[in-house]
Coordinates of C-alpha atoms in Angstrom, one line a residue:
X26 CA -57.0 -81.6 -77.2
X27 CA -58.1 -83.2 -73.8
X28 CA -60.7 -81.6 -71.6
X29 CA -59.2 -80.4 -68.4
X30 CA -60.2 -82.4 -65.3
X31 CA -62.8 -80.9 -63.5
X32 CA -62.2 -78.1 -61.6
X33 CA -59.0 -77.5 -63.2
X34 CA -58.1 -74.0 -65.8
X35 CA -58.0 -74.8 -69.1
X36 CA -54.2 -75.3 -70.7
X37 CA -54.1 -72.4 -72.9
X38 CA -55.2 -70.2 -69.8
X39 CA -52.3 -71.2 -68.2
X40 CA -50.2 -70.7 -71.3
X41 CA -52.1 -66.8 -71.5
X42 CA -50.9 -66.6 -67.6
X43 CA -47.3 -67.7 -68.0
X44 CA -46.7 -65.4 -71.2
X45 CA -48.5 -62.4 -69.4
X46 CA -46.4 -63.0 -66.2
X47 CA -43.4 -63.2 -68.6
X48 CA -44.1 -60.2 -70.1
X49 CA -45.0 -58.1 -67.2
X50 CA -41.3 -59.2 -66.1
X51 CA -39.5 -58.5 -68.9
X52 CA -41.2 -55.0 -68.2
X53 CA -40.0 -54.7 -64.9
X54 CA -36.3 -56.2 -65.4
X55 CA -36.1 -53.5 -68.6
X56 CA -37.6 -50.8 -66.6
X57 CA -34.8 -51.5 -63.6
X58 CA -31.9 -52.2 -66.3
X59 CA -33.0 -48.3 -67.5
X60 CA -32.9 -47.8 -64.0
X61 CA -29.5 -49.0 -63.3
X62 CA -28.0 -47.5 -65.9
X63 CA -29.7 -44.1 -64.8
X64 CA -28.0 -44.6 -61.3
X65 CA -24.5 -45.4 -62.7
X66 CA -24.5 -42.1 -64.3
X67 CA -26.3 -40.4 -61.6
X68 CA -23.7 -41.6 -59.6
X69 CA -20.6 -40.5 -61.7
X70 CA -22.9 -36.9 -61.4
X71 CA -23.6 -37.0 -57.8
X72 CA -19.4 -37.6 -57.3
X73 CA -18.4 -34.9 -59.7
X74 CA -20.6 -32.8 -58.1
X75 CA -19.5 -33.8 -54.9
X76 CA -15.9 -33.0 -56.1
X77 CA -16.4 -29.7 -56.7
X78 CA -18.5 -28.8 -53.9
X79 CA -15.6 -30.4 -51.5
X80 CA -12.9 -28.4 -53.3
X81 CA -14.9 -25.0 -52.8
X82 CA -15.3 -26.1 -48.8
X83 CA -11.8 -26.8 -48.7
X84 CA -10.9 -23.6 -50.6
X85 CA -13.4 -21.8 -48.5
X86 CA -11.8 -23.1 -45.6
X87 CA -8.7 -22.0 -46.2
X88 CA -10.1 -18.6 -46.6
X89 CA -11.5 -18.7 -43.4
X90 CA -8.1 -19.6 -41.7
X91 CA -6.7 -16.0 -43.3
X92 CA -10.0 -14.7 -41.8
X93 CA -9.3 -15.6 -38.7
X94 CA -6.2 -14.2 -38.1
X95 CA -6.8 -10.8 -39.7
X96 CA -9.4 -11.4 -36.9
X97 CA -6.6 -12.8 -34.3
X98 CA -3.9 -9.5 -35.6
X99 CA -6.8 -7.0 -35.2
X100 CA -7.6 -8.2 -31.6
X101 CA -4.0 -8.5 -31.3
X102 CA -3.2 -4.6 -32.6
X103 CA -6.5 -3.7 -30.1
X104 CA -4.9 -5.3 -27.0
X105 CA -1.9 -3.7 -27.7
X106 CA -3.6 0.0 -28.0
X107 CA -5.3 -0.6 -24.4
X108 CA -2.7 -1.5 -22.7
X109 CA -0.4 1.6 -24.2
X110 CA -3.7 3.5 -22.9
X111 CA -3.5 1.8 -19.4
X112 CA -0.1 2.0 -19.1
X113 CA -0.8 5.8 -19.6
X114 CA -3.8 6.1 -17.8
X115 CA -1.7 4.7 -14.4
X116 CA 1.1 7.6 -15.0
X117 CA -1.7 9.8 -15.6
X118 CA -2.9 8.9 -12.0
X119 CA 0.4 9.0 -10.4
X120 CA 0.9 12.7 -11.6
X121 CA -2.2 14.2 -11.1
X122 CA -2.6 13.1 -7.8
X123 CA 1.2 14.4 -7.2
X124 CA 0.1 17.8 -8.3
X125 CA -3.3 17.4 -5.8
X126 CA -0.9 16.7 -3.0
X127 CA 1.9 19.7 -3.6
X128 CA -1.4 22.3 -4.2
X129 CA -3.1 20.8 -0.8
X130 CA 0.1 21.4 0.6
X131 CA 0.3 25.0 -0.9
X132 CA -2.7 25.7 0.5
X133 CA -1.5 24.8 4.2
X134 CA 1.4 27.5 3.8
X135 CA 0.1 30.3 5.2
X136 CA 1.7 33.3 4.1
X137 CA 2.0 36.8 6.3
X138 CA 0.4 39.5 4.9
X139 CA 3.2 41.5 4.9
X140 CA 5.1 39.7 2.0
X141 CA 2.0 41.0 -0.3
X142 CA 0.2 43.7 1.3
X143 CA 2.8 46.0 0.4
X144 CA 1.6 47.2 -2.9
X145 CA -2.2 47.8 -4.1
X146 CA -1.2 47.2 -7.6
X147 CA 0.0 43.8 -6.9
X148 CA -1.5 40.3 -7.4
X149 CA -2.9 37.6 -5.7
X150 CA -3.7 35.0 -7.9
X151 CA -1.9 34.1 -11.2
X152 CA 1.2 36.2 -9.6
X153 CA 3.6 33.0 -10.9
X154 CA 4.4 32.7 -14.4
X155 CA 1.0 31.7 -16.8
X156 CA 0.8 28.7 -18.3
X157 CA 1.8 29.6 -22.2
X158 CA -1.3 27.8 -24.5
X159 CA 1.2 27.6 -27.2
X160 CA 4.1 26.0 -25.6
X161 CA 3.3 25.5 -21.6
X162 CA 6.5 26.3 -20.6
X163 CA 5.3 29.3 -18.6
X164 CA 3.4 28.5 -16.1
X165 CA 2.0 32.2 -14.6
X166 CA 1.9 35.4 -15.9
X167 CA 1.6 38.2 -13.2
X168 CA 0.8 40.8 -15.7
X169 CA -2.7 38.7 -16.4
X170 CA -3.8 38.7 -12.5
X171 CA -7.2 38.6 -12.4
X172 CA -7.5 40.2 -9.7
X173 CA -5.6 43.5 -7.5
X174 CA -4.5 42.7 -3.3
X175 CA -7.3 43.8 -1.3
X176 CA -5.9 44.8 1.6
X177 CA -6.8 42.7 5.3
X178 CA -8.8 44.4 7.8
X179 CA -7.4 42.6 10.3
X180 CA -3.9 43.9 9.5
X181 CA -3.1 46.0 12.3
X182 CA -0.7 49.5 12.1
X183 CA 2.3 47.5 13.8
X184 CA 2.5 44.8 10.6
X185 CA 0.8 41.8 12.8
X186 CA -1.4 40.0 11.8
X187 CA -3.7 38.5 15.3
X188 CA -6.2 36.0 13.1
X189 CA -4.1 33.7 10.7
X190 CA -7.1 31.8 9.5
X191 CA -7.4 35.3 6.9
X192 CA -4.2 35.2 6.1
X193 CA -3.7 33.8 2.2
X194 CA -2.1 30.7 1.6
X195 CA 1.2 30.0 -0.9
X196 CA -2.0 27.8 -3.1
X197 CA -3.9 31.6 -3.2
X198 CA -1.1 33.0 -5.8
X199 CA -1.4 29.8 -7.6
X200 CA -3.1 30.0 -11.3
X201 CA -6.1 27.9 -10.8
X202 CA -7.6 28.1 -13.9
X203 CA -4.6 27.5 -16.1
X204 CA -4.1 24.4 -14.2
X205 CA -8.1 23.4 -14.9
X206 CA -7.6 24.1 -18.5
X207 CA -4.5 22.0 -18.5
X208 CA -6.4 19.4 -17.0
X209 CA -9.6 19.9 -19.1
X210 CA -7.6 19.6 -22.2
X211 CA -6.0 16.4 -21.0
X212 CA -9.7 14.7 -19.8
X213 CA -11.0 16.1 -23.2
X214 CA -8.2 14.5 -25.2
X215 CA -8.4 11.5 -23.5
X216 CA -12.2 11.0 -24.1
X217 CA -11.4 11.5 -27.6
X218 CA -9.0 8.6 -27.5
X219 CA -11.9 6.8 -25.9
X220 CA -14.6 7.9 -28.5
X221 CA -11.6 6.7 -31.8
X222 CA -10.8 3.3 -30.4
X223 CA -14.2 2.4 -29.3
X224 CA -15.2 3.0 -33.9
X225 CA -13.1 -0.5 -34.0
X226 CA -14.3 -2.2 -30.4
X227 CA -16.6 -4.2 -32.6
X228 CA -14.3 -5.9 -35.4
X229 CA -13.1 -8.8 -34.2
X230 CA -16.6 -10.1 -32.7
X231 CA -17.8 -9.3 -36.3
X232 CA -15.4 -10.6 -38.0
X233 CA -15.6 -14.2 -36.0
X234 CA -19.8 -14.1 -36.6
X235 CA -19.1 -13.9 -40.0
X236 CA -17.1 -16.7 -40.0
X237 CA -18.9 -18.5 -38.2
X238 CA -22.0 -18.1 -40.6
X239 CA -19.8 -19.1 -43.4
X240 CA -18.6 -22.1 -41.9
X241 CA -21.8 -23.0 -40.8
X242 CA -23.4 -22.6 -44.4
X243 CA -20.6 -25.1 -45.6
X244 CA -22.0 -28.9 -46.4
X245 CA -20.7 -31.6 -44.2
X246 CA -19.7 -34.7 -45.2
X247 CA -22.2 -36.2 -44.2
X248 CA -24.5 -34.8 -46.3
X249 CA -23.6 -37.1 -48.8
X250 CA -24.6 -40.5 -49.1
X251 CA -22.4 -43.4 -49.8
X252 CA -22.6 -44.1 -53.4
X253 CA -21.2 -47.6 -53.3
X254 CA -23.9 -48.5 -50.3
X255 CA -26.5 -47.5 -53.0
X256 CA -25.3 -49.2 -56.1
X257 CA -24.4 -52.2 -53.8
X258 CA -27.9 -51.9 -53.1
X259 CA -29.5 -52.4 -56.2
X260 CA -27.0 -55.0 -57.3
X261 CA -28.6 -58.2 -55.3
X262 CA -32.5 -57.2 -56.6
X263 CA -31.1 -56.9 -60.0
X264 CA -29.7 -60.4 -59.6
X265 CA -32.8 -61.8 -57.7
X266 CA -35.0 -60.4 -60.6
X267 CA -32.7 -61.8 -63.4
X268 CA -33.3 -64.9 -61.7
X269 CA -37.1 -64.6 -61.7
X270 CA -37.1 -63.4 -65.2
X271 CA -35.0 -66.8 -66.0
X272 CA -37.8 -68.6 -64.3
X273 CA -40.8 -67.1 -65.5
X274 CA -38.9 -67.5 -69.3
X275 CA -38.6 -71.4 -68.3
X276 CA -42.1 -71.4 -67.2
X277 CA -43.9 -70.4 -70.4
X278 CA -41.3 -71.9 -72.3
X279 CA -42.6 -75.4 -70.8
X280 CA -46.0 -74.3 -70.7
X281 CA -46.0 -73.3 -74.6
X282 CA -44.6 -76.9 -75.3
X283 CA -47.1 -78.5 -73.4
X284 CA -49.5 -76.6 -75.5
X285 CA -48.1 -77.5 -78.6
X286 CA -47.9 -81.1 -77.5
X287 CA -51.6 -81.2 -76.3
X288 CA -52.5 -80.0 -79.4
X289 CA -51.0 -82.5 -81.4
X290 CA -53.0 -84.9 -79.6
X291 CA -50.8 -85.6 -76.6
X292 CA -53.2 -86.1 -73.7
X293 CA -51.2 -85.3 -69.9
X294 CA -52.2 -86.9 -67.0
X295 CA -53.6 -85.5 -63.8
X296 CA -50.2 -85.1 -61.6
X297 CA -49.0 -83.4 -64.5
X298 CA -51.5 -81.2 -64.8
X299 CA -51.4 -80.8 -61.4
X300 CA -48.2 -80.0 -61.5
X301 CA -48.5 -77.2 -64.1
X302 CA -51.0 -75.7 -62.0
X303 CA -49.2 -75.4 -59.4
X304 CA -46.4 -74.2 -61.1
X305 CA -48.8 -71.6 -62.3
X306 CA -49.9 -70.7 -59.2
X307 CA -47.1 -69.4 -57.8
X308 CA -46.6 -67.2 -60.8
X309 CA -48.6 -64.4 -58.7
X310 CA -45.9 -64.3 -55.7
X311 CA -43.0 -64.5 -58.2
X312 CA -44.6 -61.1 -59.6
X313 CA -45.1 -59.6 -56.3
X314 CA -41.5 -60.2 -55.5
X315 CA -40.0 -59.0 -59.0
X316 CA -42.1 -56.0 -58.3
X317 CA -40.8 -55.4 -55.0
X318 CA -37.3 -55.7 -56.0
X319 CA -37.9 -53.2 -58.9
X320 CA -39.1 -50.8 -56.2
X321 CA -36.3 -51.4 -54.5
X322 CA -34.5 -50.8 -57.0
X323 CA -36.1 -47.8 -57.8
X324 CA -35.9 -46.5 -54.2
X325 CA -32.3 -46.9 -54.7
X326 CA -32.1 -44.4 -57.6
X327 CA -34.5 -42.1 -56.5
X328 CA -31.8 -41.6 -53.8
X329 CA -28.6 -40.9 -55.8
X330 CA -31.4 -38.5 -57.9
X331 CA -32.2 -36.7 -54.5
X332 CA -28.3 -37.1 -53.8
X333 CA -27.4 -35.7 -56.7
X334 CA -29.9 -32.9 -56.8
X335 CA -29.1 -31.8 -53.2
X336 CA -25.4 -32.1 -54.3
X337 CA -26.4 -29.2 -57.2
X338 CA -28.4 -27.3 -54.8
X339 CA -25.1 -27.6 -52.6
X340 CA -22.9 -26.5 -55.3
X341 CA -25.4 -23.4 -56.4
X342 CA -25.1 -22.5 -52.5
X343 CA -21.6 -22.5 -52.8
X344 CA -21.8 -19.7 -55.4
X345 CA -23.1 -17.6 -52.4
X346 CA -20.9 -18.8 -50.2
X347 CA -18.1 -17.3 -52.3
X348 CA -19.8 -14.4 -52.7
X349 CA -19.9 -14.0 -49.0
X350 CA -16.7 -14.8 -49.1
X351 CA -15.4 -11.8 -51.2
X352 CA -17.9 -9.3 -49.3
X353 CA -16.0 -10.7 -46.5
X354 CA -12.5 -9.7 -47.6
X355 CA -13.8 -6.6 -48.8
X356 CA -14.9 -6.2 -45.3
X357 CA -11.5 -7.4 -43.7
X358 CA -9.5 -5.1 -46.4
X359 CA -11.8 -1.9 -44.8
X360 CA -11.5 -3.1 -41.1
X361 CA -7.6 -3.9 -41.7
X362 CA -7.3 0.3 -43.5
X363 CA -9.8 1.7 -40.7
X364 CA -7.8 0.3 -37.6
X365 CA -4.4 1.5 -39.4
X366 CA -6.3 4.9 -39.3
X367 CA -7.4 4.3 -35.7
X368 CA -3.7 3.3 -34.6
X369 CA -2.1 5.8 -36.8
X370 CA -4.6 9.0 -35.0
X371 CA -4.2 7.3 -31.5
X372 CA -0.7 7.0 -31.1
X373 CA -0.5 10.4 -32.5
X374 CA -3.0 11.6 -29.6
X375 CA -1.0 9.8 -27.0
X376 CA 2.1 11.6 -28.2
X377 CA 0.0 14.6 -27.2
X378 CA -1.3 13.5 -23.7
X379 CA 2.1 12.1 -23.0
X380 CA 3.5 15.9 -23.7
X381 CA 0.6 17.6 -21.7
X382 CA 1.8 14.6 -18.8
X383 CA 5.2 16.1 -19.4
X384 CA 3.2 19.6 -18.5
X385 CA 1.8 18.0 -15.0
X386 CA 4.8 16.9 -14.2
X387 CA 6.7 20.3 -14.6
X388 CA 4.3 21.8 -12.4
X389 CA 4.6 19.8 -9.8
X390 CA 8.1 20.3 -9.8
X391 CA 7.9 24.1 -9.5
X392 CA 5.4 23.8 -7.1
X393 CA 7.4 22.0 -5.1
X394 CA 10.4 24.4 -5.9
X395 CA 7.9 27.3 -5.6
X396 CA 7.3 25.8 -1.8
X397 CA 10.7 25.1 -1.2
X398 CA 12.1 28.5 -2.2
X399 CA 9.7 30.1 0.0
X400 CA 10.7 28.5 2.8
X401 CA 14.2 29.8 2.0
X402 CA 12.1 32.8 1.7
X403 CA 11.7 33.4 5.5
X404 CA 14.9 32.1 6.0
X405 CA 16.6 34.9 4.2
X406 CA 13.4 37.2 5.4
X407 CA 14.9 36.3 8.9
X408 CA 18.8 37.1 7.7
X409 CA 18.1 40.3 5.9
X410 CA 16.5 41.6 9.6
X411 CA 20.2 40.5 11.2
X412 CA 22.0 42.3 8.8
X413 CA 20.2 45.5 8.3
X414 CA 20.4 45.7 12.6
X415 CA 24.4 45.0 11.8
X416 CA 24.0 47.4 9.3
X417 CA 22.7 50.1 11.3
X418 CA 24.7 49.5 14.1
X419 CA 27.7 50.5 11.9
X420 CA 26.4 53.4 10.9
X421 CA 25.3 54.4 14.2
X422 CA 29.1 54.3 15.2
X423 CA 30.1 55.7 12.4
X424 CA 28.0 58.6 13.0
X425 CA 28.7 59.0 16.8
X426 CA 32.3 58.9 15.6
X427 CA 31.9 61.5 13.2
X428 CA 29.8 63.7 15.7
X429 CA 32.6 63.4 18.4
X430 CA 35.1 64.8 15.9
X431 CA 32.7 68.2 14.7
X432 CA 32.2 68.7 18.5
X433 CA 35.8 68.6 19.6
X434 CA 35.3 65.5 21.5
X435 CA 38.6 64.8 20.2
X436 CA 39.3 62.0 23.4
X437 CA 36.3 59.9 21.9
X438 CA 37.5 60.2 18.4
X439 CA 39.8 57.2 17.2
X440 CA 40.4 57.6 13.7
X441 CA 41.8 53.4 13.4
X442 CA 38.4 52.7 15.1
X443 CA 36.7 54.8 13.0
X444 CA 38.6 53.4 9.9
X445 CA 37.8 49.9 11.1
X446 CA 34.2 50.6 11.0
X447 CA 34.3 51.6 7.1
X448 CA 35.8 49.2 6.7
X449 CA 33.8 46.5 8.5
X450 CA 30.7 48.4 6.7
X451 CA 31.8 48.2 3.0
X452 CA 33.0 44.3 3.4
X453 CA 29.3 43.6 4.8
X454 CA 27.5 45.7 1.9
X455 CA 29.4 43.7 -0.6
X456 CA 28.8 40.3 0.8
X457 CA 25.4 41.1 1.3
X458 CA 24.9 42.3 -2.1
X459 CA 26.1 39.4 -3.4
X460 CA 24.6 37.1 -1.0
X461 CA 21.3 38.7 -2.3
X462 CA 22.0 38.5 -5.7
X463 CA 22.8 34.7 -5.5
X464 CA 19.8 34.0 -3.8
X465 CA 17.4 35.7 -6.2
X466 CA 19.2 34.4 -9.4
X467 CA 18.5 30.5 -7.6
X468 CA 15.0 31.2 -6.0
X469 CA 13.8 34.3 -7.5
X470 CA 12.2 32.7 -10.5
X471 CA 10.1 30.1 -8.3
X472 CA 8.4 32.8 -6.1
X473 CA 5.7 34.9 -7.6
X474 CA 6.7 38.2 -8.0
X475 CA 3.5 39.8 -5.9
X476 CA 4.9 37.9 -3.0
X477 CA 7.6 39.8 -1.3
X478 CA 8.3 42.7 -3.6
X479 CA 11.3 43.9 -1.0
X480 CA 13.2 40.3 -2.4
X481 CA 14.7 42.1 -5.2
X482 CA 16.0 44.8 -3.4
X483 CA 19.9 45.4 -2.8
X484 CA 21.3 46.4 0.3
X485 CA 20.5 49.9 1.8
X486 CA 23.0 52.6 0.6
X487 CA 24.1 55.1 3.0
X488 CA 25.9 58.6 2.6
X489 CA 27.1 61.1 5.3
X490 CA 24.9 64.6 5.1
X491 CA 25.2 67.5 7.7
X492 CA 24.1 67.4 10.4
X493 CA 20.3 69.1 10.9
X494 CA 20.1 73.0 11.4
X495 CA 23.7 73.0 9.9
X496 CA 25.2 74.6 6.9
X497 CA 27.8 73.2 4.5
X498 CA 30.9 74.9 5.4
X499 CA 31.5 77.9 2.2
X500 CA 35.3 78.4 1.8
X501 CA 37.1 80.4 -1.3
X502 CA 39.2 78.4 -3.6
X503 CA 42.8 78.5 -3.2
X504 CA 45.0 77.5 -6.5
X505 CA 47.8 75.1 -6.1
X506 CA 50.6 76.8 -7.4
X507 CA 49.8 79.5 -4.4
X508 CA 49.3 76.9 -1.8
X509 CA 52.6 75.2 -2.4
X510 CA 54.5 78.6 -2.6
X511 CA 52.6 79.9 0.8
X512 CA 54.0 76.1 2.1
X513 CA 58.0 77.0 0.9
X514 CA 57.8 80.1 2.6
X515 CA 56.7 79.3 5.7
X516 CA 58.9 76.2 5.6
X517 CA 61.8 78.6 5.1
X518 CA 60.7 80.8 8.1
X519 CA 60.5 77.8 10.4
X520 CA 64.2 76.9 9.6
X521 CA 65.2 80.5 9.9
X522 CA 63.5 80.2 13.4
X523 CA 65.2 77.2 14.6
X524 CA 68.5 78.7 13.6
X525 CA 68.4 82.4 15.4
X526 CA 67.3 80.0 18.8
X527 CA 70.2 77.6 18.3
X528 CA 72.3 80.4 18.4

């Protein structure tokens, strides 16, 4: 075999080079065939995973949607509530302040002290039917007065009073305290309402943040990478390294010949051996670039690794996530059961303010006909003063009448006058009794009973006594039968008489 020229490698070193160079590629295009057969599955993996984790979202998803209108129907049911409690609330206002305006009125009626100062066992406050705290439909109870008429110093011996700022007010035989508790009851009842509704205030905003979390710990899609980008990826290295391989195989091939050749005597010349060192030469960056495509290649399936790991991790998260998800519906199943309960005891306590409304409002209606009725009150004060001066004028003349007859005054005696004035007088008693009675039967049960105790009287009854100093006339009895025979006779002697004179 020919020496090299000088300053050129020796053939069989550049055989050695060649066949390591080969080798070391047929390393690197087996480790990156492994490689790409380790990605194809990876990526069958990283999709199935992917399947499943996209079905759970979706599922999850779906759930959320139901979520969110148990959410939507809950707020709904709320809004609903609160505006049944406004709309109460704004008759509640109307009513109350009805009743503040008739008891301010009541309290600028003065009443004279004569209509209650006429008794020191009645009443001046509570004198009206009590409110009943089983039923309400009585609204005072003068038997339960808490307190007796003290009598006003300033109530002169002639029935006037001079100072009218002490004079008590229709509001002063008005039951304050009944109304207070009526009114306590129905602030207390409503701050109940307050204190149920406000155990559910909370559940929609929970319910959205809990969604939201959920949805939020859901993968996107773009989490995952694209599988085809990745195996399209390694596709042109593989191809660039097969080509390499194919080269480096050629390479030694040629270099192995020219070995055996040179060793059976064959003696190359310079340009050819410059030429196979050349060739030899670049054997170095054909390495560098097999091994660069190799780590690209390998970059490439360390990706769907981490894709498909991540895509596990995803798919163990989702196991959570459906957890969550059943804590949430056992969360939505309680919320949905709790503001049932809620609605259920709500509307039942609105049935009960809506009755103890129905209370307010019947007492300002007999407040008003309490007013009213007193007002026909001194009307009919005012009346009853005409007719017991008619009344007493009747009676006058029927006296005087009577007292002309006993004297013998027969001139001033007329008996049709007299008769006239009976009869004038028992005509007025009867109208006036009934007059009275229909006026207590429409009024009497809206005035307190301590106010006027006279109302309820009927007209005064008189009778015709003798006269003072005088006796009622004694006179024996005289039986029938005797008084008609003592009547013949003398109407027997009286013809007998007329008869003797004729003659």
């Amino acid at each position: 075999m020919a020496s090299p020229p000088p300053g050129q490698p020796h053939l069989v070193s550049l055989v050695l080079q060649s066949k390591k160079a080969l080798q070391h590629g047929e390393q690197l295009c087996s480790k990156v065939n492994s490689l790409s057969n380790a990605s194809a599955q990876c990526s069958v993996d990283v999709l199935a995973l992917d399947a499943k984790v996209k079905w759970i979202t979706e599922a999850v998803l779906e759930q959320l949607k139901l979520a969110a209108n148990v959410a939507k129907s809950i707020e709904h049911k709320r809004a609903q509530l609160d505006k049944q409690v406004k709309a109460w609330d704004a008759v509640r206002s109307q009513r109350t302040e009805a009743l503040d305006n008739i008891l301010e009125s009541l309290g600028a009626q003065l009443v004279p002290p004569g209509f209650h100062q006429t008794s020191s066992g009645s009443s001046l406050f509570g004198s009206q039917h009590s409110i009943d705290g089983k039923n309400g439909n009585e609204m005072f109870n003068a038997q339960q007065s808490p307190s007796a008429t003290v009598r006003d110093n300033s109530f002169d011996r002639h029935g006037k009073n001079a100072d009218r700022t002490k004079w008590k007010t229709l509001r002063d035989f008005v039951d304050e305290g009944a109304i207070e508790n009526v009114l306590d009851t129905l602030e207390s009842d409503r701050t109940r309402l307050d204190d149920i509704m406000a155990s559910t205030y909370d559940y929609p905003e929970t319910l959205s943040a809990a969604i939201s979390s959920i949805r939020e710990s859901l993968p996107s899609s773009s989490d995952v990478p694209s599988i085809e980008d990745i195996l399209n990826a390694q596709q042109q290295p593989s191809e660039l390294m097969a080509r390499h391989l194919s080269s480096l195989t050629s390479h030694y091939e040629q270099m192995a010949d020219a070995l055996k050749e040179s060793e059976a005597g064959e003696i190359f010349g310079e340009e050819d051996l410059q030429d196979m060192n050349r060739d030899t030469e670049e054997l170095p960056s054909i390495m560098a670039e097999l091994e660069e495509q190799a780590f690209s290649i390998e970059g490439a399936h360390q990706q769907l690794v981490t894709a498909k790991t991540a895509a596990q991790e995803r798919l163990t998260a989702q196991s959570m996530t459906l957890n969550d998800l059943d804590e949430l519906g056992e969360i939505m199943s309680d919320m949905l059961q709790k503001q049932q309960d809620v609605e259920n005891a709500c509307q039942e306590l609105l049935d009960g303010l809506q009755q103890q409304l129905l209370v307010v409002e019947d007492l300002h209606h007999r407040f008003i006909q309490y007013q009213t009725s007193f007002k026909k009150l001194l009307v009919e004060i005012g009346r009853r003063r005409q007719y017991r001066e008619a009344a007493e004028k009747i009676v006058e003349g029927m006296i005087s009448q009577l007292r002309a007859m006993t004297e013998g005054q027969l001139y001033s005696f007329h008996s049709d006058r007299f008769l006239r004035i009976v009869t004038e007088g028992v005509i007025m008693f009867s109208e006036e009794r009934q007059v009275r009675e229909d006026f207590n039967a429409e009024h009497g049960l809206h005035i307190p009973e301590d106010i006027c105790l006279c109302i309820e009287n009927p007209p005064t009854r008189w009778e015709v006594v003798p006269r003072e100093g005088d006796m009622r006339e004694s006179l024996p009895e005289v039986e029938s039968d005797l008084l008609a025979q003592a009547k013949e006779k003398l109407a027997a002697v009286d013809v007998s008489s007329a008869g003797a004179e004729s003659v």
